[in-house]
Amino acid sequence: MKQLKVIRSEGQYLSYLDEVRSLIAAAPGSGVADADRLEILTVLIESYESKTFPIEAPDPIDAILFRMQEQGLKQADLIPYFGTRSRVSEVLGRKRPLTVQMIRALSVGLGISADTLIGSSQPKSKKSEEGLDWSRFPMKEMMSRGWIAKASTKAVTSVEETVKEFLQQVGFELGSVSFKRSLHGDAYSPATKYALYVWLARVIQRARQRYDRLGSFDPAILSQSFVRDLAQLSWSEHGPLLAVEFLEKHGIAVVIEPHLKGTLLDGAAFKDDNGRPIIGLTLRFDRLDNFWFALVHEVVHLWKHVDHGETFMDDLENSSEDKRGVEANRIAREAFIPRAIWKRSQAYSAPSVETIDRLSRELRVHPAVIAGRLRRDQGNYQIFNELVGHNQVRKLFSENFSGEVEL
């Protein structure tokens, strides 16, 4: 019987796994020698796996979000630990790092390990020759969604090659300008760039599958009236489906692709290398008001801001500081509810279910849009909860959340 040695290669690892299976499958009472060998094999395999496939350390922000959910906390409840409401939003949005004072306060107040908050238990990552940190790509999530093959986990090099191939399919040459294409918007931060890149690649990949079904695109079609026509489709019971059909008829690809963990992404707007406009939506909030505002916001980006090679990625729950994001917000709001009408409406001065319904009928836009506007303006997301269309969007695009069928 071959002498057992410390595992130093994948081939040796796979050979030992086969032997373990054989020993386990053997009839009971095979002998003390086989039992001892099985025990030694198990120790050697566990040692190799712990070094080669280390368990990822918890992400500090994910740990905070989990504790918030566990204890039923809201962002306002974290102000004592962060100092201000804006800092809470920035830290949870991964736009501001945790400070020593924050870590100390959270560790004591929420009972989260300081090691988890510091991230010191995470192994130091190695960068590839392209200057990329492969440990930062969300490979497990990509595999679970079927974007890359699960078999590629057998070796780090095969994982790298698989992700390279995945990105290069849409023209992201690693280390080149096309891979580092300009990202704008409140969803973008250095901490999430790897997840955003692969999400973007997936959206491009799926959009290209639809090009032969799209109408021709004429940039001149984008205008205030076009945006207004789109907004009024919200009046229909099947408005979201009609909106996608409307945009694709005019040559704009629309892809529904759920966001990747930690990206806080609502939507994106950009053009493919051939000039084809693409809108990606995540539906991370399954509400009608969020769907409609996100969709029209991204259309405004296509109309006003997107040039070849630029990409806008948006977290619409947080106020935008980018002037183009501010402009997209303003035009989108105007498309649904013109400012002159809004300020003199009873929905604005005396909001109620009745006044919202009345303004909805006058403007021929969905009541969810008006309720959402009131909630945002007042900073109170508890009011008119029954009007914003919870659980009304994803069911229309349910195949996009199974990972099996295209939109």
Tab-separated table of C-alpha atoms in Angstrom:
chain	number	residue	atom	x	y	z
A	1	MET	CA	0.000	0.000	0.000
A	2	LYS	CA	1.372	3.388	-1.046
A	3	GLN	CA	2.843	5.519	1.739
A	4	LEU	CA	0.794	8.616	2.554
A	5	LYS	CA	2.453	12.027	2.192
A	6	VAL	CA	1.493	15.670	2.635
A	7	ILE	CA	-0.654	16.747	-0.335
A	8	ARG	CA	1.246	19.123	-2.640
A	9	SER	CA	-0.734	18.966	-5.894
A	10	GLU	CA	-4.291	18.838	-7.145
A	11	GLY	CA	-3.691	15.435	-8.733
A	12	GLN	CA	-2.541	14.014	-5.418
A	13	TYR	CA	-5.568	15.615	-3.712
A	14	LEU	CA	-8.008	14.023	-6.192
A	15	SER	CA	-6.265	10.639	-5.850
A	16	TYR	CA	-6.620	10.743	-2.069
A	17	LEU	CA	-10.306	11.690	-2.407
A	18	ASP	CA	-10.863	8.614	-4.594
A	19	GLU	CA	-9.161	6.425	-2.000
A	20	VAL	CA	-11.337	7.874	0.774
A	21	ARG	CA	-14.451	7.059	-1.239
A	22	SER	CA	-13.220	3.493	-1.736
A	23	LEU	CA	-12.468	3.015	1.950
A	24	ILE	CA	-15.831	4.437	2.988
A	25	ALA	CA	-17.621	2.185	0.484
A	26	ALA	CA	-15.785	-0.908	1.739
A	27	ALA	CA	-17.692	-3.445	3.800
A	28	PRO	CA	-17.805	-2.855	7.579
A	29	GLY	CA	-15.040	-4.565	9.560
A	30	SER	CA	-12.417	-4.132	6.846
A	31	GLY	CA	-9.733	-3.876	9.511
A	32	VAL	CA	-7.887	-1.534	11.826
A	33	ALA	CA	-5.307	-0.714	9.178
A	34	ASP	CA	-7.970	0.595	6.784
A	35	ALA	CA	-9.598	2.623	9.556
A	36	ASP	CA	-6.262	4.195	10.490
A	37	ARG	CA	-5.482	4.948	6.860
A	38	LEU	CA	-8.889	6.575	6.405
A	39	GLU	CA	-8.282	8.777	9.439
A	40	ILE	CA	-4.869	9.885	8.162
A	41	LEU	CA	-6.261	10.561	4.687
A	42	THR	CA	-9.008	12.707	6.181
A	43	VAL	CA	-6.492	14.794	8.132
A	44	LEU	CA	-4.285	15.309	5.046
A	45	ILE	CA	-7.264	16.274	2.858
A	46	GLU	CA	-8.659	18.724	5.427
A	47	SER	CA	-5.233	20.348	5.775
A	48	TYR	CA	-4.910	20.754	2.004
A	49	GLU	CA	-8.451	22.122	1.606
A	50	SER	CA	-8.019	24.660	4.407
A	51	LYS	CA	-4.959	26.076	2.648
A	52	THR	CA	-6.182	25.819	-0.947
A	53	PHE	CA	-9.870	26.639	-0.511
A	54	PRO	CA	-9.953	28.897	2.552
A	55	ILE	CA	-13.327	29.935	3.945
A	56	GLU	CA	-13.930	33.561	3.153
A	57	ALA	CA	-13.852	35.829	6.171
A	58	PRO	CA	-17.134	37.654	6.816
A	59	ASP	CA	-17.448	41.002	5.109
A	60	PRO	CA	-17.658	43.794	7.760
A	61	ILE	CA	-20.624	45.541	6.107
A	62	ASP	CA	-22.467	42.276	5.574
A	63	ALA	CA	-21.926	41.501	9.275
A	64	ILE	CA	-23.428	44.860	10.259
A	65	LEU	CA	-26.402	44.406	7.907
A	66	PHE	CA	-27.001	40.906	9.251
A	67	ARG	CA	-26.993	42.167	12.851
A	68	MET	CA	-29.384	44.989	11.869
A	69	GLN	CA	-31.785	42.483	10.345
A	70	GLU	CA	-31.398	40.146	13.313
A	71	GLN	CA	-32.201	42.896	15.825
A	72	GLY	CA	-34.747	44.753	13.673
A	73	LEU	CA	-32.595	47.884	13.523
A	74	LYS	CA	-32.922	50.737	11.036
A	75	GLN	CA	-30.158	52.976	9.735
A	76	ALA	CA	-31.245	55.692	12.183
A	77	ASP	CA	-30.507	53.296	15.051
A	78	LEU	CA	-26.833	53.223	14.006
A	79	ILE	CA	-26.293	56.973	14.285
A	80	PRO	CA	-24.840	56.650	17.845
A	81	TYR	CA	-22.145	54.329	16.454
A	82	PHE	CA	-21.291	56.352	13.325
A	83	GLY	CA	-21.926	59.926	14.425
A	84	THR	CA	-24.302	61.190	11.720
A	85	ARG	CA	-27.050	59.857	9.450
A	86	SER	CA	-24.963	60.580	6.345
A	87	ARG	CA	-22.034	58.570	7.707
A	88	VAL	CA	-24.326	55.610	8.343
A	89	SER	CA	-25.482	55.759	4.728
A	90	GLU	CA	-21.950	56.168	3.365
A	91	VAL	CA	-20.481	53.300	5.411
A	92	LEU	CA	-23.314	50.883	4.621
A	93	GLY	CA	-23.054	51.959	0.985
A	94	ARG	CA	-19.322	51.107	1.100
A	95	LYS	CA	-18.344	54.675	0.259
A	96	ARG	CA	-16.627	55.402	3.583
A	97	PRO	CA	-14.363	53.031	5.554
A	98	LEU	CA	-14.984	52.122	9.158
A	99	THR	CA	-12.853	54.144	11.591
A	100	VAL	CA	-11.272	52.802	14.774
A	101	GLN	CA	-13.899	54.658	16.824
A	102	MET	CA	-16.725	53.148	14.760
A	103	ILE	CA	-15.268	49.643	15.084
A	104	ARG	CA	-14.927	50.007	18.845
A	105	ALA	CA	-18.493	51.325	19.214
A	106	LEU	CA	-20.016	48.634	16.983
A	107	SER	CA	-18.080	45.874	18.689
A	108	VAL	CA	-19.392	46.910	22.101
A	109	GLY	CA	-22.865	48.063	21.049
A	110	LEU	CA	-23.811	45.348	18.541
A	111	GLY	CA	-21.551	42.556	19.742
A	112	ILE	CA	-19.767	42.123	16.394
A	113	SER	CA	-16.222	40.791	16.609
A	114	ALA	CA	-13.570	43.473	16.115
A	115	ASP	CA	-11.677	41.031	13.853
A	116	THR	CA	-14.713	40.835	11.590
A	117	LEU	CA	-15.085	44.616	11.476
A	118	ILE	CA	-11.394	45.161	10.821
A	119	GLY	CA	-11.217	42.331	8.305
A	120	SER	CA	-7.849	41.295	9.743
A	121	SER	CA	-8.684	37.616	9.532
A	122	GLN	CA	-8.929	37.793	5.740
A	123	PRO	CA	-5.943	36.282	3.934
A	124	LYS	CA	-3.802	38.697	1.973
A	125	SER	CA	-4.807	38.455	-1.644
A	126	LYS	CA	-2.472	38.019	-4.550
A	127	LYS	CA	-2.792	40.147	-7.612
A	128	SER	CA	-2.508	38.700	-11.078
A	129	GLU	CA	-0.101	39.944	-13.678
A	130	GLU	CA	-2.895	42.174	-15.007
A	131	GLY	CA	-2.983	43.933	-11.633
A	132	LEU	CA	-6.308	42.329	-10.687
A	133	ASP	CA	-7.139	40.829	-7.320
A	134	TRP	CA	-8.892	37.586	-8.220
A	135	SER	CA	-10.129	37.083	-4.675
A	136	ARG	CA	-12.327	40.170	-5.115
A	137	PHE	CA	-14.378	38.708	-7.982
A	138	PRO	CA	-17.684	37.271	-6.659
A	139	MET	CA	-16.913	33.846	-8.087
A	140	LYS	CA	-19.216	31.859	-5.812
A	141	GLU	CA	-22.170	34.020	-6.787
A	142	MET	CA	-21.220	33.840	-10.457
A	143	MET	CA	-21.118	30.054	-10.232
A	144	SER	CA	-24.403	29.827	-8.330
A	145	ARG	CA	-26.060	31.870	-11.082
A	146	GLY	CA	-24.560	29.698	-13.797
A	147	TRP	CA	-22.419	32.473	-15.287
A	148	ILE	CA	-19.250	30.377	-15.010
A	149	ALA	CA	-18.770	26.643	-14.686
A	150	LYS	CA	-18.679	25.159	-11.200
A	151	ALA	CA	-15.963	22.759	-12.299
A	152	SER	CA	-13.571	25.693	-12.433
A	153	THR	CA	-13.256	25.697	-8.637
A	154	LYS	CA	-10.792	22.826	-8.808
A	155	ALA	CA	-7.852	25.136	-9.382
A	156	VAL	CA	-7.185	28.821	-8.939
A	157	THR	CA	-5.684	29.095	-12.412
A	158	SER	CA	-8.798	27.592	-14.009
A	159	VAL	CA	-10.962	30.075	-12.098
A	160	GLU	CA	-8.874	32.950	-13.426
A	161	GLU	CA	-9.072	31.644	-16.961
A	162	THR	CA	-12.825	31.137	-16.707
A	163	VAL	CA	-13.432	34.678	-15.471
A	164	LYS	CA	-11.071	36.072	-18.113
A	165	GLU	CA	-13.036	34.269	-20.789
A	166	PHE	CA	-16.337	35.474	-19.315
A	167	LEU	CA	-15.198	39.114	-19.377
A	168	GLN	CA	-13.440	38.924	-22.725
A	169	GLN	CA	-16.639	37.653	-24.371
A	170	VAL	CA	-17.967	41.200	-24.085
A	171	GLY	CA	-14.712	42.950	-24.930
A	172	PHE	CA	-13.328	43.530	-21.443
A	173	GLU	CA	-9.637	42.951	-22.114
A	174	LEU	CA	-8.156	42.663	-18.642
A	175	GLY	CA	-5.858	45.538	-17.789
A	176	SER	CA	-6.999	47.525	-20.809
A	177	VAL	CA	-9.022	50.712	-21.130
A	178	SER	CA	-12.124	48.740	-22.119
A	179	PHE	CA	-12.027	46.816	-18.851
A	180	LYS	CA	-11.505	50.008	-16.892
A	181	ARG	CA	-14.370	51.727	-18.684
A	182	SER	CA	-15.550	54.862	-16.906
A	183	LEU	CA	-18.152	54.167	-14.240
A	184	HIS	CA	-20.309	56.943	-12.852
A	185	GLY	CA	-23.052	57.038	-10.260
A	186	ASP	CA	-23.797	56.406	-6.628
A	187	ALA	CA	-23.636	52.611	-6.863
A	188	TYR	CA	-19.969	52.682	-7.796
A	189	SER	CA	-17.163	52.452	-5.258
A	190	PRO	CA	-13.695	50.826	-5.369
A	191	ALA	CA	-14.884	48.178	-2.905
A	192	THR	CA	-17.541	46.896	-5.311
A	193	LYS	CA	-15.882	47.443	-8.688
A	194	TYR	CA	-15.204	43.746	-9.322
A	195	ALA	CA	-18.846	42.801	-8.716
A	196	LEU	CA	-20.009	45.726	-10.847
A	197	TYR	CA	-17.749	44.740	-13.741
A	198	VAL	CA	-18.992	41.159	-13.906
A	199	TRP	CA	-22.617	42.281	-13.472
A	200	LEU	CA	-22.098	44.736	-16.314
A	201	ALA	CA	-20.507	42.016	-18.452
A	202	ARG	CA	-23.488	39.755	-17.818
A	203	VAL	CA	-25.935	42.510	-18.805
A	204	ILE	CA	-24.016	43.141	-22.042
A	205	GLN	CA	-23.902	39.413	-22.729
A	206	ARG	CA	-27.675	39.085	-22.320
A	207	ALA	CA	-28.422	42.301	-24.216
A	208	ARG	CA	-26.500	41.037	-27.248
A	209	GLN	CA	-28.710	37.964	-27.312
A	210	ARG	CA	-31.655	40.311	-27.904
A	211	TYR	CA	-30.242	42.599	-30.585
A	212	ASP	CA	-31.920	40.769	-33.468
A	213	ARG	CA	-35.304	41.349	-31.788
A	214	LEU	CA	-34.862	45.079	-31.302
A	215	GLY	CA	-35.966	47.919	-33.516
A	216	SER	CA	-33.450	50.342	-34.970
A	217	PHE	CA	-32.244	53.068	-32.630
A	218	ASP	CA	-32.422	56.733	-33.570
A	219	PRO	CA	-30.864	59.020	-30.924
A	220	ALA	CA	-33.214	61.799	-32.035
A	221	ILE	CA	-36.173	59.879	-30.602
A	222	LEU	CA	-35.001	60.620	-27.054
A	223	SER	CA	-36.798	63.720	-25.838
A	224	GLN	CA	-39.024	65.052	-23.077
A	225	SER	CA	-42.124	63.749	-24.855
A	226	PHE	CA	-40.545	60.296	-25.268
A	227	VAL	CA	-39.776	60.159	-21.551
A	228	ARG	CA	-43.294	61.363	-20.740
A	229	ASP	CA	-44.856	58.697	-22.991
A	230	LEU	CA	-42.799	56.075	-21.178
A	231	ALA	CA	-43.877	57.379	-17.762
A	232	GLN	CA	-47.567	57.202	-18.695
A	233	LEU	CA	-47.267	53.490	-19.404
A	234	SER	CA	-47.195	53.121	-15.619
A	235	TRP	CA	-50.980	53.692	-15.724
A	236	SER	CA	-51.465	50.205	-17.161
A	237	GLU	CA	-51.753	47.080	-15.016
A	238	HIS	CA	-49.014	45.499	-17.148
A	239	GLY	CA	-47.053	48.733	-17.415
A	240	PRO	CA	-43.561	47.322	-16.690
A	241	LEU	CA	-43.880	44.785	-19.519
A	242	LEU	CA	-45.267	47.436	-21.871
A	243	ALA	CA	-42.370	49.751	-20.963
A	244	VAL	CA	-39.777	47.131	-21.896
A	245	GLU	CA	-41.619	46.445	-25.145
A	246	PHE	CA	-41.810	50.193	-25.884
A	247	LEU	CA	-38.084	50.743	-25.341
A	248	GLU	CA	-37.011	47.693	-27.310
A	249	LYS	CA	-39.281	48.708	-30.181
A	250	HIS	CA	-37.197	51.895	-30.320
A	251	GLY	CA	-33.908	49.995	-30.238
A	252	ILE	CA	-33.018	50.227	-26.536
A	253	ALA	CA	-32.118	46.880	-24.959
A	254	VAL	CA	-33.529	46.324	-21.468
A	255	VAL	CA	-32.076	43.577	-19.273
A	256	ILE	CA	-33.373	42.570	-15.854
A	257	GLU	CA	-30.445	41.121	-13.907
A	258	PRO	CA	-30.553	40.899	-10.073
A	259	HIS	CA	-27.756	42.816	-8.353
A	260	LEU	CA	-24.738	41.091	-6.913
A	261	LYS	CA	-24.181	41.028	-3.176
A	262	GLY	CA	-23.043	44.335	-1.711
A	263	THR	CA	-23.467	46.476	-4.823
A	264	LEU	CA	-26.616	48.408	-3.774
A	265	LEU	CA	-27.434	48.759	-7.453
A	266	ASP	CA	-30.825	49.778	-8.891
A	267	GLY	CA	-29.962	50.325	-12.531
A	268	ALA	CA	-27.406	51.181	-15.172
A	269	ALA	CA	-27.327	52.985	-18.518
A	270	PHE	CA	-24.608	52.768	-21.163
A	271	LYS	CA	-23.913	51.973	-24.794
A	272	ASP	CA	-22.356	48.846	-26.211
A	273	ASP	CA	-19.263	49.115	-28.380
A	274	ASN	CA	-21.499	49.218	-31.480
A	275	GLY	CA	-23.474	52.185	-30.098
A	276	ARG	CA	-26.499	50.132	-29.040
A	277	PRO	CA	-28.051	51.681	-25.872
A	278	ILE	CA	-28.580	49.303	-22.948
A	279	ILE	CA	-30.467	49.675	-19.695
A	280	GLY	CA	-29.889	47.189	-16.888
A	281	LEU	CA	-32.291	46.963	-13.940
A	282	THR	CA	-31.854	44.856	-10.797
A	283	LEU	CA	-35.315	45.138	-9.175
A	284	ARG	CA	-33.537	44.937	-5.807
A	285	PHE	CA	-36.616	46.628	-4.338
A	286	ASP	CA	-39.690	44.811	-5.584
A	287	ARG	CA	-41.857	47.935	-5.730
A	288	LEU	CA	-43.605	49.679	-8.590
A	289	ASP	CA	-42.436	53.140	-7.544
A	290	ASN	CA	-38.806	52.021	-7.547
A	291	PHE	CA	-39.130	50.246	-10.917
A	292	TRP	CA	-40.636	53.248	-12.674
A	293	PHE	CA	-38.289	55.837	-11.268
A	294	ALA	CA	-35.215	53.667	-11.921
A	295	LEU	CA	-36.278	52.957	-15.513
A	296	VAL	CA	-36.998	56.568	-16.426
A	297	HIS	CA	-33.864	57.765	-14.604
A	298	GLU	CA	-31.719	55.455	-16.769
A	299	VAL	CA	-33.501	56.548	-19.949
A	300	VAL	CA	-32.653	60.153	-19.066
A	301	HIS	CA	-29.000	59.139	-18.696
A	302	LEU	CA	-29.140	57.650	-22.205
A	303	TRP	CA	-30.700	60.840	-23.525
A	304	LYS	CA	-28.555	63.395	-21.736
A	305	HIS	CA	-25.339	61.897	-20.478
A	306	VAL	CA	-24.136	58.648	-22.016
A	307	ASP	CA	-21.304	58.932	-24.464
A	308	HIS	CA	-19.410	56.038	-26.027
A	309	GLY	CA	-17.531	54.156	-23.310
A	310	GLU	CA	-19.277	55.725	-20.291
A	311	THR	CA	-21.483	53.799	-17.899
A	312	PHE	CA	-23.864	55.152	-15.259
A	313	MET	CA	-24.656	52.887	-12.308
A	314	ASP	CA	-27.187	54.062	-9.744
A	315	ASP	CA	-28.223	53.490	-6.159
A	316	LEU	CA	-31.420	55.535	-6.125
A	317	GLU	CA	-32.111	55.155	-2.409
A	318	ASN	CA	-29.296	57.598	-1.663
A	319	SER	CA	-29.219	61.205	-2.834
A	320	SER	CA	-26.933	61.742	-5.796
A	321	GLU	CA	-24.135	64.305	-5.567
A	322	ASP	CA	-23.159	63.952	-9.228
A	323	LYS	CA	-24.703	66.793	-11.269
A	324	ARG	CA	-25.742	64.366	-13.994
A	325	GLY	CA	-27.466	62.153	-11.440
A	326	VAL	CA	-29.237	65.213	-10.039
A	327	GLU	CA	-30.379	66.181	-13.534
A	328	ALA	CA	-31.633	62.652	-14.254
A	329	ASN	CA	-33.599	62.722	-10.990
A	330	ARG	CA	-35.147	66.091	-11.828
A	331	ILE	CA	-36.193	65.153	-15.366
A	332	ALA	CA	-37.575	61.794	-14.229
A	333	ARG	CA	-39.668	63.463	-11.528
A	334	GLU	CA	-40.917	66.023	-14.049
A	335	ALA	CA	-41.894	63.284	-16.507
A	336	PHE	CA	-44.190	61.679	-13.971
A	337	ILE	CA	-45.433	64.746	-12.090
A	338	PRO	CA	-44.759	68.180	-13.631
A	339	ARG	CA	-43.567	70.582	-10.939
A	340	ALA	CA	-46.301	73.163	-11.590
A	341	ILE	CA	-49.019	70.540	-11.128
A	342	TRP	CA	-47.308	68.939	-8.128
A	343	LYS	CA	-47.042	72.124	-6.086
A	344	ARG	CA	-50.723	73.036	-6.490
A	345	SER	CA	-52.090	69.514	-6.041
A	346	GLN	CA	-53.878	68.316	-2.918
A	347	ALA	CA	-51.686	65.209	-3.022
A	348	TYR	CA	-48.822	67.564	-2.195
A	349	SER	CA	-50.571	69.866	0.290
A	350	ALA	CA	-52.898	67.339	1.938
A	351	PRO	CA	-51.604	63.861	1.056
A	352	SER	CA	-54.049	60.991	1.475
A	353	VAL	CA	-55.090	57.877	-0.402
A	354	GLU	CA	-57.927	59.877	-1.974
A	355	THR	CA	-55.820	62.859	-3.117
A	356	ILE	CA	-53.108	60.547	-4.470
A	357	ASP	CA	-55.708	58.630	-6.469
A	358	ARG	CA	-57.176	61.874	-7.815
A	359	LEU	CA	-53.793	63.163	-9.013
A	360	SER	CA	-52.969	59.734	-10.431
A	361	ARG	CA	-56.079	59.856	-12.613
A	362	GLU	CA	-55.383	63.426	-13.681
A	363	LEU	CA	-51.805	62.658	-14.773
A	364	ARG	CA	-52.495	59.065	-15.877
A	365	VAL	CA	-49.590	57.694	-13.913
A	366	HIS	CA	-49.691	54.895	-11.357
A	367	PRO	CA	-50.554	55.892	-7.745
A	368	ALA	CA	-47.374	54.082	-6.637
A	369	VAL	CA	-45.288	56.765	-8.370
A	370	ILE	CA	-47.011	59.579	-6.466
A	371	ALA	CA	-46.865	57.715	-3.152
A	372	GLY	CA	-43.178	57.043	-3.731
A	373	ARG	CA	-42.561	60.733	-4.437
A	374	LEU	CA	-44.219	61.705	-1.160
A	375	ARG	CA	-42.246	59.129	0.823
A	376	ARG	CA	-38.981	60.336	-0.682
A	377	ASP	CA	-39.744	64.049	-0.278
A	378	GLN	CA	-40.754	63.601	3.360
A	379	GLY	CA	-38.006	61.117	4.158
A	380	ASN	CA	-40.643	58.842	5.659
A	381	TYR	CA	-40.790	55.383	4.110
A	382	GLN	CA	-43.519	54.146	6.436
A	383	ILE	CA	-46.321	56.251	4.931
A	384	PHE	CA	-48.559	54.993	2.087
A	385	ASN	CA	-46.881	51.615	2.287
A	386	GLU	CA	-49.969	50.017	0.750
A	387	LEU	CA	-49.747	52.175	-2.398
A	388	VAL	CA	-46.162	51.725	-3.624
A	389	GLY	CA	-46.763	48.327	-5.222
A	390	HIS	CA	-44.826	45.912	-3.041
A	391	ASN	CA	-44.228	42.515	-4.703
A	392	GLN	CA	-45.750	43.681	-7.993
A	393	VAL	CA	-42.721	43.756	-10.302
A	394	ARG	CA	-40.563	40.665	-9.920
A	395	LYS	CA	-43.504	38.389	-10.623
A	396	LEU	CA	-43.760	39.984	-14.084
A	397	PHE	CA	-40.114	39.110	-14.725
A	398	SER	CA	-39.975	35.991	-12.558
A	399	GLU	CA	-37.848	34.054	-15.043
A	400	ASN	CA	-35.013	36.495	-14.432
A	401	PHE	CA	-34.865	35.458	-10.792
A	402	SER	CA	-34.703	31.733	-11.528
A	403	GLY	CA	-31.526	32.049	-13.564
A	404	GLU	CA	-32.947	29.683	-16.173
A	405	VAL	CA	-34.920	31.699	-18.711
A	406	GLU	CA	-34.070	34.949	-20.474
A	407	LEU	CA	-36.323	37.984	-20.335
